[in-house]
Amino acid sequence: MPARILIVEDEQPLTLLLRYNLEAEGYEVEAVARGDEAEVRLRESLPDLLVLDWMLPGLSGIELCRRLRARAETEHLPIIMLTARGEESERLRGLATGADDYIVKPFSVPELVARVRAVLRRARPERVAATLKAGDIELDRERHRVFRAGREIPIGPTEFRLLEFFMQSPGRVFSREQLLDGVWGRDVYIDERTVDVHVGRLRKLINRGSEVDPIRTVRGAGYAFDERFGKTAEPARKVGG
Ligand code: CA
């Protein structure tokens, strides 16, 4: 199950950018633009992490953070605060209020994504494993490298994201449309057949010789990463003899 992130930010373009990039990392993302709206939302359901802007209409991020820390249910909710540039004293106040981390605007998206991963790893280690493993396939998220049976697979960025997306949810069948949304992003127009092309390329990359294909084609539905992959014993080959 992917980690859920709530973004509270009133700058719409920034929200879109963050949503796009966090979703590309495999997170489930929700966004609201007002502090008071966020407070209501957080009483209904809790995300795994909150990206919280400092200045918000309705209720400021700093006040919301303070209130969340005062409630038992949200006392330990991971919070990354977004603050305006150069406000050193504000930053300190942000941490004093109980944010786990803060990041100063303008920031680079990869930096925020890295911070999100770091905070989640501390707070929810099971949700953001640095390495995904299934059978003899290993995907290193930080170094963007993939190995099968110990050999490194030269993989491009799209096939990497595709494999990562599959490996995050073994057994789940994704339609071509869901794969487009999850791997390429919602705002990109690409023909659904492109998905087939990339799944084909991914298969060629990861399966060599008689190796078992971990990706299942589900007729009329889409594709899935076989949850039994690597779990049913393959006949062991004896060395020597
Ligand atoms: Ca703001």
PDB file of C-alpha atoms and ligand atoms in Angstrom:
ATOM      1  CA  MET A   1       0.000   0.000   0.000  1.00  0.00           C
ATOM      2  CA  PRO A   2       1.559   3.327  -1.001  1.00  0.00           C
ATOM      3  CA  ALA A   3       2.092   6.047   1.601  1.00  0.00           C
ATOM      4  CA  ARG A   4      -0.560   8.764   1.567  1.00  0.00           C
ATOM      5  CA  ILE A   5       0.446  12.412   1.522  1.00  0.00           C
ATOM      6  CA  LEU A   6      -1.741  15.427   2.144  1.00  0.00           C
ATOM      7  CA  ILE A   7      -0.507  18.700   0.620  1.00  0.00           C
ATOM      8  CA  VAL A   8      -1.818  21.902   2.173  1.00  0.00           C
ATOM      9  CA  GLU A   9      -0.789  24.728  -0.119  1.00  0.00           C
ATOM     10  CA  ASP A  10      -2.666  27.697  -1.560  1.00  0.00           C
ATOM     11  CA  GLU A  11      -0.394  28.227  -4.569  1.00  0.00           C
ATOM     12  CA  GLN A  12      -2.149  26.119  -7.167  1.00  0.00           C
ATOM     13  CA  PRO A  13       0.788  25.716  -9.607  1.00  0.00           C
ATOM     14  CA  LEU A  14       3.011  24.510  -6.764  1.00  0.00           C
ATOM     15  CA  THR A  15       0.346  22.055  -5.622  1.00  0.00           C
ATOM     16  CA  LEU A  16       0.087  20.632  -9.144  1.00  0.00           C
ATOM     17  CA  LEU A  17       3.845  20.301  -9.451  1.00  0.00           C
ATOM     18  CA  LEU A  18       4.149  18.571  -6.085  1.00  0.00           C
ATOM     19  CA  ARG A  19       1.224  16.287  -6.760  1.00  0.00           C
ATOM     20  CA  TYR A  20       2.607  15.250 -10.124  1.00  0.00           C
ATOM     21  CA  ASN A  21       6.053  14.478  -8.768  1.00  0.00           C
ATOM     22  CA  LEU A  22       4.942  12.744  -5.592  1.00  0.00           C
ATOM     23  CA  GLU A  23       2.501  10.593  -7.542  1.00  0.00           C
ATOM     24  CA  ALA A  24       5.304   9.697  -9.925  1.00  0.00           C
ATOM     25  CA  GLU A  25       7.175   8.421  -6.851  1.00  0.00           C
ATOM     26  CA  GLY A  26       4.253   6.137  -6.127  1.00  0.00           C
ATOM     27  CA  TYR A  27       2.599   8.091  -3.319  1.00  0.00           C
ATOM     28  CA  GLU A  28      -1.110   8.631  -3.029  1.00  0.00           C
ATOM     29  CA  VAL A  29      -1.624  12.390  -2.949  1.00  0.00           C
ATOM     30  CA  GLU A  30      -4.456  14.609  -1.798  1.00  0.00           C
ATOM     31  CA  ALA A  31      -4.382  18.388  -1.693  1.00  0.00           C
ATOM     32  CA  VAL A  32      -6.325  21.193  -0.045  1.00  0.00           C
ATOM     33  CA  ALA A  33      -5.713  24.935  -0.312  1.00  0.00           C
ATOM     34  CA  ARG A  34      -6.871  26.189   3.092  1.00  0.00           C
ATOM     35  CA  GLY A  35      -5.636  25.587   6.606  1.00  0.00           C
ATOM     36  CA  ASP A  36      -9.112  25.219   8.119  1.00  0.00           C
ATOM     37  CA  GLU A  37     -10.095  22.810   5.354  1.00  0.00           C
ATOM     38  CA  ALA A  38      -7.002  20.738   6.139  1.00  0.00           C
ATOM     39  CA  GLU A  39      -7.942  20.592   9.800  1.00  0.00           C
ATOM     40  CA  VAL A  40     -11.399  19.226   8.935  1.00  0.00           C
ATOM     41  CA  ARG A  41      -9.881  16.721   6.490  1.00  0.00           C
ATOM     42  CA  LEU A  42      -7.391  15.505   9.083  1.00  0.00           C
ATOM     43  CA  ARG A  43     -10.196  14.754  11.506  1.00  0.00           C
ATOM     44  CA  GLU A  44     -11.779  12.488   8.892  1.00  0.00           C
ATOM     45  CA  SER A  45      -8.707  10.541   7.872  1.00  0.00           C
ATOM     46  CA  LEU A  46      -5.004  10.685   8.569  1.00  0.00           C
ATOM     47  CA  PRO A  47      -2.359  10.625   5.837  1.00  0.00           C
ATOM     48  CA  ASP A  48       1.119   9.202   6.423  1.00  0.00           C
ATOM     49  CA  LEU A  49       2.685  12.607   5.923  1.00  0.00           C
ATOM     50  CA  LEU A  50       1.633  16.232   5.706  1.00  0.00           C
ATOM     51  CA  VAL A  51       3.300  18.821   3.447  1.00  0.00           C
ATOM     52  CA  LEU A  52       2.181  22.039   5.059  1.00  0.00           C
ATOM     53  CA  ASP A  53       2.604  25.575   3.795  1.00  0.00           C
ATOM     54  CA  TRP A  54       3.379  28.249   6.357  1.00  0.00           C
ATOM     55  CA  MET A  55       1.060  30.979   5.094  1.00  0.00           C
ATOM     56  CA  LEU A  56      -2.430  29.760   4.322  1.00  0.00           C
ATOM     57  CA  PRO A  57      -5.898  31.242   4.187  1.00  0.00           C
ATOM     58  CA  GLY A  58      -8.318  30.166   6.907  1.00  0.00           C
ATOM     59  CA  LEU A  59      -5.788  28.909   9.400  1.00  0.00           C
ATOM     60  CA  SER A  60      -2.016  29.369   9.176  1.00  0.00           C
ATOM     61  CA  GLY A  61       0.223  26.356   8.738  1.00  0.00           C
ATOM     62  CA  ILE A  62       2.041  27.193  11.928  1.00  0.00           C
ATOM     63  CA  GLU A  63      -1.186  27.256  13.937  1.00  0.00           C
ATOM     64  CA  LEU A  64      -2.427  24.055  12.321  1.00  0.00           C
ATOM     65  CA  CYS A  65       0.886  22.386  13.147  1.00  0.00           C
ATOM     66  CA  ARG A  66       0.599  23.504  16.760  1.00  0.00           C
ATOM     67  CA  ARG A  67      -2.949  22.155  17.026  1.00  0.00           C
ATOM     68  CA  LEU A  68      -1.997  18.839  15.446  1.00  0.00           C
ATOM     69  CA  ARG A  69       0.853  18.360  17.895  1.00  0.00           C
ATOM     70  CA  ALA A  70      -1.544  18.994  20.779  1.00  0.00           C
ATOM     71  CA  ARG A  71      -3.849  16.134  19.775  1.00  0.00           C
ATOM     72  CA  ALA A  72      -2.919  12.559  20.651  1.00  0.00           C
ATOM     73  CA  GLU A  73      -3.959  11.177  17.229  1.00  0.00           C
ATOM     74  CA  THR A  74      -1.755  13.600  15.305  1.00  0.00           C
ATOM     75  CA  GLU A  75       1.000  14.129  17.842  1.00  0.00           C
ATOM     76  CA  HIS A  76       3.422  12.060  15.762  1.00  0.00           C
ATOM     77  CA  LEU A  77       2.048  12.774  12.283  1.00  0.00           C
ATOM     78  CA  PRO A  78       5.086  13.485  10.066  1.00  0.00           C
ATOM     79  CA  ILE A  79       4.972  17.114   8.907  1.00  0.00           C
ATOM     80  CA  ILE A  80       7.174  18.920   6.405  1.00  0.00           C
ATOM     81  CA  MET A  81       6.701  22.649   6.556  1.00  0.00           C
ATOM     82  CA  LEU A  82       7.135  24.909   3.527  1.00  0.00           C
ATOM     83  CA  THR A  83       8.433  28.327   4.508  1.00  0.00           C
ATOM     84  CA  ALA A  84       9.288  31.492   2.629  1.00  0.00           C
ATOM     85  CA  ARG A  85      12.902  32.257   1.810  1.00  0.00           C
ATOM     86  CA  GLY A  86      15.290  33.648   4.349  1.00  0.00           C
ATOM     87  CA  GLU A  87      13.055  33.728   7.367  1.00  0.00           C
ATOM     88  CA  GLU A  88      15.549  32.210   9.763  1.00  0.00           C
ATOM     89  CA  SER A  89      13.563  32.987  12.875  1.00  0.00           C
ATOM     90  CA  GLU A  90      10.450  31.650  11.182  1.00  0.00           C
ATOM     91  CA  ARG A  91      12.266  28.421  10.407  1.00  0.00           C
ATOM     92  CA  LEU A  92      13.259  27.972  13.990  1.00  0.00           C
ATOM     93  CA  ARG A  93       9.714  28.648  15.060  1.00  0.00           C
ATOM     94  CA  GLY A  94       8.553  26.031  12.579  1.00  0.00           C
ATOM     95  CA  LEU A  95      10.732  23.393  14.154  1.00  0.00           C
ATOM     96  CA  ALA A  96       9.849  24.566  17.649  1.00  0.00           C
ATOM     97  CA  THR A  97       6.189  24.111  16.732  1.00  0.00           C
ATOM     98  CA  GLY A  98       6.912  20.496  16.019  1.00  0.00           C
ATOM     99  CA  ALA A  99       7.411  20.098  12.276  1.00  0.00           C
ATOM    100  CA  ASP A 100       9.702  17.155  11.432  1.00  0.00           C
ATOM    101  CA  ASP A 101      11.439  19.102   8.725  1.00  0.00           C
ATOM    102  CA  TYR A 102      11.061  22.325   6.817  1.00  0.00           C
ATOM    103  CA  ILE A 103      12.015  23.362   3.336  1.00  0.00           C
ATOM    104  CA  VAL A 104      12.514  26.894   2.107  1.00  0.00           C
ATOM    105  CA  LYS A 105      10.790  28.211  -1.006  1.00  0.00           C
ATOM    106  CA  PRO A 106      11.773  28.226  -3.769  1.00  0.00           C
ATOM    107  CA  PHE A 107      13.023  24.667  -3.548  1.00  0.00           C
ATOM    108  CA  SER A 108      13.864  22.025  -6.092  1.00  0.00           C
ATOM    109  CA  VAL A 109      11.287  19.291  -6.458  1.00  0.00           C
ATOM    110  CA  PRO A 110      13.837  16.459  -6.203  1.00  0.00           C
ATOM    111  CA  GLU A 111      14.949  17.963  -2.900  1.00  0.00           C
ATOM    112  CA  LEU A 112      11.417  17.947  -1.532  1.00  0.00           C
ATOM    113  CA  VAL A 113      10.885  14.393  -2.767  1.00  0.00           C
ATOM    114  CA  ALA A 114      14.095  13.343  -1.005  1.00  0.00           C
ATOM    115  CA  ARG A 115      12.969  15.031   2.240  1.00  0.00           C
ATOM    116  CA  VAL A 116       9.582  13.353   2.025  1.00  0.00           C
ATOM    117  CA  ARG A 117      11.269   9.988   1.634  1.00  0.00           C
ATOM    118  CA  ALA A 118      13.648  10.660   4.527  1.00  0.00           C
ATOM    119  CA  VAL A 119      10.899  11.772   6.912  1.00  0.00           C
ATOM    120  CA  LEU A 120       8.689   8.840   5.933  1.00  0.00           C
ATOM    121  CA  ARG A 121      11.564   6.430   6.333  1.00  0.00           C
ATOM    122  CA  ARG A 122      12.042   7.587   9.894  1.00  0.00           C
ATOM    123  CA  ALA A 123       8.337   7.569  10.685  1.00  0.00           C
ATOM    124  CA  ARG A 124       6.939   4.794   8.483  1.00  0.00           C
ATOM    125  CA  PRO A 125       9.866   2.616   7.459  1.00  0.00           C
ATOM    126  CA  GLU A 126       7.640  -0.055   5.916  1.00  0.00           C
ATOM    127  CA  ARG A 127       6.126   2.407   3.466  1.00  0.00           C
ATOM    128  CA  VAL A 128       9.304   3.628   1.847  1.00  0.00           C
ATOM    129  CA  ALA A 129      11.747   0.801   1.585  1.00  0.00           C
ATOM    130  CA  ALA A 130      14.862   2.022  -0.206  1.00  0.00           C
ATOM    131  CA  THR A 131      14.946  -1.261  -2.050  1.00  0.00           C
ATOM    132  CA  LEU A 132      12.038  -3.229  -3.450  1.00  0.00           C
ATOM    133  CA  LYS A 133      12.586  -6.963  -3.714  1.00  0.00           C
ATOM    134  CA  ALA A 134      10.586  -9.712  -5.351  1.00  0.00           C
ATOM    135  CA  GLY A 135      12.110 -13.090  -6.040  1.00  0.00           C
ATOM    136  CA  ASP A 136      15.475 -12.501  -7.668  1.00  0.00           C
ATOM    137  CA  ILE A 137      14.590  -8.960  -8.781  1.00  0.00           C
ATOM    138  CA  GLU A 138      15.892  -6.051  -6.771  1.00  0.00           C
ATOM    139  CA  LEU A 139      15.078  -2.412  -7.433  1.00  0.00           C
ATOM    140  CA  ASP A 140      17.183   0.249  -5.733  1.00  0.00           C
ATOM    141  CA  ARG A 141      15.071   3.383  -5.535  1.00  0.00           C
ATOM    142  CA  GLU A 142      17.815   5.720  -4.451  1.00  0.00           C
ATOM    143  CA  ARG A 143      20.384   4.802  -7.033  1.00  0.00           C
ATOM    144  CA  HIS A 144      17.825   3.967  -9.733  1.00  0.00           C
ATOM    145  CA  ARG A 145      19.341   0.577 -10.408  1.00  0.00           C
ATOM    146  CA  VAL A 146      17.743  -2.781 -11.056  1.00  0.00           C
ATOM    147  CA  PHE A 147      19.269  -6.218 -10.587  1.00  0.00           C
ATOM    148  CA  ARG A 148      18.039  -9.655 -11.505  1.00  0.00           C
ATOM    149  CA  ALA A 149      19.807 -12.693 -10.087  1.00  0.00           C
ATOM    150  CA  GLY A 150      22.688 -10.388  -9.216  1.00  0.00           C
ATOM    151  CA  ARG A 151      23.266  -8.971 -12.707  1.00  0.00           C
ATOM    152  CA  GLU A 152      22.545  -5.314 -13.270  1.00  0.00           C
ATOM    153  CA  ILE A 153      19.907  -4.481 -15.837  1.00  0.00           C
ATOM    154  CA  PRO A 154      20.540  -1.384 -17.962  1.00  0.00           C
ATOM    155  CA  ILE A 155      17.148   0.244 -17.565  1.00  0.00           C
ATOM    156  CA  GLY A 156      15.808   3.588 -18.804  1.00  0.00           C
ATOM    157  CA  PRO A 157      13.799   5.998 -16.634  1.00  0.00           C
ATOM    158  CA  THR A 158      10.365   5.027 -17.979  1.00  0.00           C
ATOM    159  CA  GLU A 159      10.902   1.275 -17.604  1.00  0.00           C
ATOM    160  CA  PHE A 160      12.352   1.916 -14.147  1.00  0.00           C
ATOM    161  CA  ARG A 161       9.252   3.820 -13.002  1.00  0.00           C
ATOM    162  CA  LEU A 162       7.024   1.200 -14.580  1.00  0.00           C
ATOM    163  CA  LEU A 163       8.772  -1.640 -12.749  1.00  0.00           C
ATOM    164  CA  GLU A 164       8.775   0.334  -9.489  1.00  0.00           C
ATOM    165  CA  PHE A 165       5.061   1.036  -9.873  1.00  0.00           C
ATOM    166  CA  PHE A 166       4.353  -2.657 -10.408  1.00  0.00           C
ATOM    167  CA  MET A 167       6.580  -3.798  -7.552  1.00  0.00           C
ATOM    168  CA  GLN A 168       4.929  -1.431  -5.092  1.00  0.00           C
ATOM    169  CA  SER A 169       1.642  -3.256  -5.471  1.00  0.00           C
ATOM    170  CA  PRO A 170       2.267  -6.908  -6.271  1.00  0.00           C
ATOM    171  CA  GLY A 171      -0.847  -8.706  -7.436  1.00  0.00           C
ATOM    172  CA  ARG A 172      -2.793  -5.577  -8.214  1.00  0.00           C
ATOM    173  CA  VAL A 173      -4.082  -5.410 -11.790  1.00  0.00           C
ATOM    174  CA  PHE A 174      -3.572  -2.009 -13.375  1.00  0.00           C
ATOM    175  CA  SER A 175      -5.452  -0.843 -16.447  1.00  0.00           C
ATOM    176  CA  ARG A 176      -3.461   0.913 -19.155  1.00  0.00           C
ATOM    177  CA  GLU A 177      -5.055   4.151 -18.063  1.00  0.00           C
ATOM    178  CA  GLN A 178      -3.965   3.645 -14.442  1.00  0.00           C
ATOM    179  CA  LEU A 179      -0.444   2.882 -15.604  1.00  0.00           C
ATOM    180  CA  LEU A 180      -0.426   6.043 -17.706  1.00  0.00           C
ATOM    181  CA  ASP A 181      -1.565   8.078 -14.700  1.00  0.00           C
ATOM    182  CA  GLY A 182       0.829   6.446 -12.284  1.00  0.00           C
ATOM    183  CA  VAL A 183       3.930   6.240 -14.427  1.00  0.00           C
ATOM    184  CA  TRP A 184       3.663   9.051 -16.952  1.00  0.00           C
ATOM    185  CA  GLY A 185       1.447  11.414 -14.961  1.00  0.00           C
ATOM    186  CA  ARG A 186      -2.052  12.645 -15.406  1.00  0.00           C
ATOM    187  CA  ASP A 187      -1.325  15.697 -17.514  1.00  0.00           C
ATOM    188  CA  VAL A 188       0.597  13.950 -20.223  1.00  0.00           C
ATOM    189  CA  TYR A 189      -1.246  12.817 -23.301  1.00  0.00           C
ATOM    190  CA  ILE A 190       0.048   9.475 -24.470  1.00  0.00           C
ATOM    191  CA  ASP A 191      -1.704   6.782 -26.422  1.00  0.00           C
ATOM    192  CA  GLU A 192      -2.591   3.749 -24.287  1.00  0.00           C
ATOM    193  CA  ARG A 193      -0.704   1.525 -26.729  1.00  0.00           C
ATOM    194  CA  THR A 194       2.474   3.230 -25.532  1.00  0.00           C
ATOM    195  CA  VAL A 195       1.959   1.314 -22.300  1.00  0.00           C
ATOM    196  CA  ASP A 196       2.097  -1.982 -24.198  1.00  0.00           C
ATOM    197  CA  VAL A 197       5.295  -0.905 -25.910  1.00  0.00           C
ATOM    198  CA  HIS A 198       6.980  -0.075 -22.603  1.00  0.00           C
ATOM    199  CA  VAL A 199       5.745  -3.210 -20.860  1.00  0.00           C
ATOM    200  CA  GLY A 200       7.202  -5.161 -23.793  1.00  0.00           C
ATOM    201  CA  ARG A 201      10.536  -3.374 -23.415  1.00  0.00           C
ATOM    202  CA  LEU A 202      10.541  -3.935 -19.672  1.00  0.00           C
ATOM    203  CA  ARG A 203       9.941  -7.653 -20.162  1.00  0.00           C
ATOM    204  CA  LYS A 204      12.785  -7.869 -22.653  1.00  0.00           C
ATOM    205  CA  LEU A 205      15.081  -6.139 -20.193  1.00  0.00           C
ATOM    206  CA  ILE A 206      14.325  -8.170 -17.103  1.00  0.00           C
ATOM    207  CA  ASN A 207      13.710 -11.649 -18.506  1.00  0.00           C
ATOM    208  CA  ARG A 208      16.649 -13.516 -19.893  1.00  0.00           C
ATOM    209  CA  GLY A 209      16.569 -17.046 -21.323  1.00  0.00           C
ATOM    210  CA  SER A 210      14.143 -19.239 -19.430  1.00  0.00           C
ATOM    211  CA  GLU A 211      13.627 -16.836 -16.533  1.00  0.00           C
ATOM    212  CA  VAL A 212      10.069 -16.541 -15.282  1.00  0.00           C
ATOM    213  CA  ASP A 213       8.252 -13.402 -16.436  1.00  0.00           C
ATOM    214  CA  PRO A 214       6.959 -11.601 -13.319  1.00  0.00           C
ATOM    215  CA  ILE A 215       4.548  -9.436 -15.296  1.00  0.00           C
ATOM    216  CA  ARG A 216       1.165 -10.895 -16.037  1.00  0.00           C
ATOM    217  CA  THR A 217      -0.984  -9.725 -18.926  1.00  0.00           C
ATOM    218  CA  VAL A 218      -4.584  -9.790 -17.756  1.00  0.00           C
ATOM    219  CA  ARG A 219      -6.794  -9.984 -20.784  1.00  0.00           C
ATOM    220  CA  GLY A 220      -9.304  -7.185 -21.060  1.00  0.00           C
ATOM    221  CA  ALA A 221      -7.952  -5.591 -17.876  1.00  0.00           C
ATOM    222  CA  GLY A 222      -4.287  -4.673 -18.098  1.00  0.00           C
ATOM    223  CA  TYR A 223      -1.124  -5.776 -16.346  1.00  0.00           C
ATOM    224  CA  ALA A 224      -0.012  -6.911 -12.917  1.00  0.00           C
ATOM    225  CA  PHE A 225       3.170  -7.847 -11.145  1.00  0.00           C
ATOM    226  CA  ASP A 226       2.616 -11.486 -10.203  1.00  0.00           C
ATOM    227  CA  GLU A 227       2.399 -11.659  -6.402  1.00  0.00           C
ATOM    228  CA  ARG A 228       3.498 -15.300  -6.538  1.00  0.00           C
ATOM    229  CA  PHE A 229       6.671 -14.372  -8.370  1.00  0.00           C
ATOM    230  CA  GLY A 230       9.680 -15.719  -6.488  1.00  0.00           C
ATOM    231  CA  LYS A 231       7.469 -17.416  -3.908  1.00  0.00           C
ATOM    232  CA  THR A 232       6.735 -20.716  -5.620  1.00  0.00           C
ATOM    233  CA  ALA A 233       9.995 -22.585  -5.771  1.00  0.00           C
ATOM    234  CA  GLU A 234      11.498 -22.930  -9.199  1.00  0.00           C
ATOM    235  CA  PRO A 235      13.250 -26.231  -9.775  1.00  0.00           C
ATOM    236  CA  ALA A 236      16.747 -25.810  -8.390  1.00  0.00           C
ATOM    237  CA  ARG A 237      19.542 -26.306 -10.852  1.00  0.00           C
ATOM    238  CA  LYS A 238      22.439 -28.258  -9.563  1.00  0.00           C
ATOM    239  CA  VAL A 239      25.855 -26.963 -10.272  1.00  0.00           C
ATOM    240  CA  GLY A 240      28.466 -29.453 -11.402  1.00  0.00           C
ATOM    241  CA  GLY A 241      27.141 -32.900 -11.186  1.00  0.00           C
TER     242      GLY A 241
HETATM  243 CA    CA B   1       0.977  30.203   0.977  1.00  0.00          CA
END
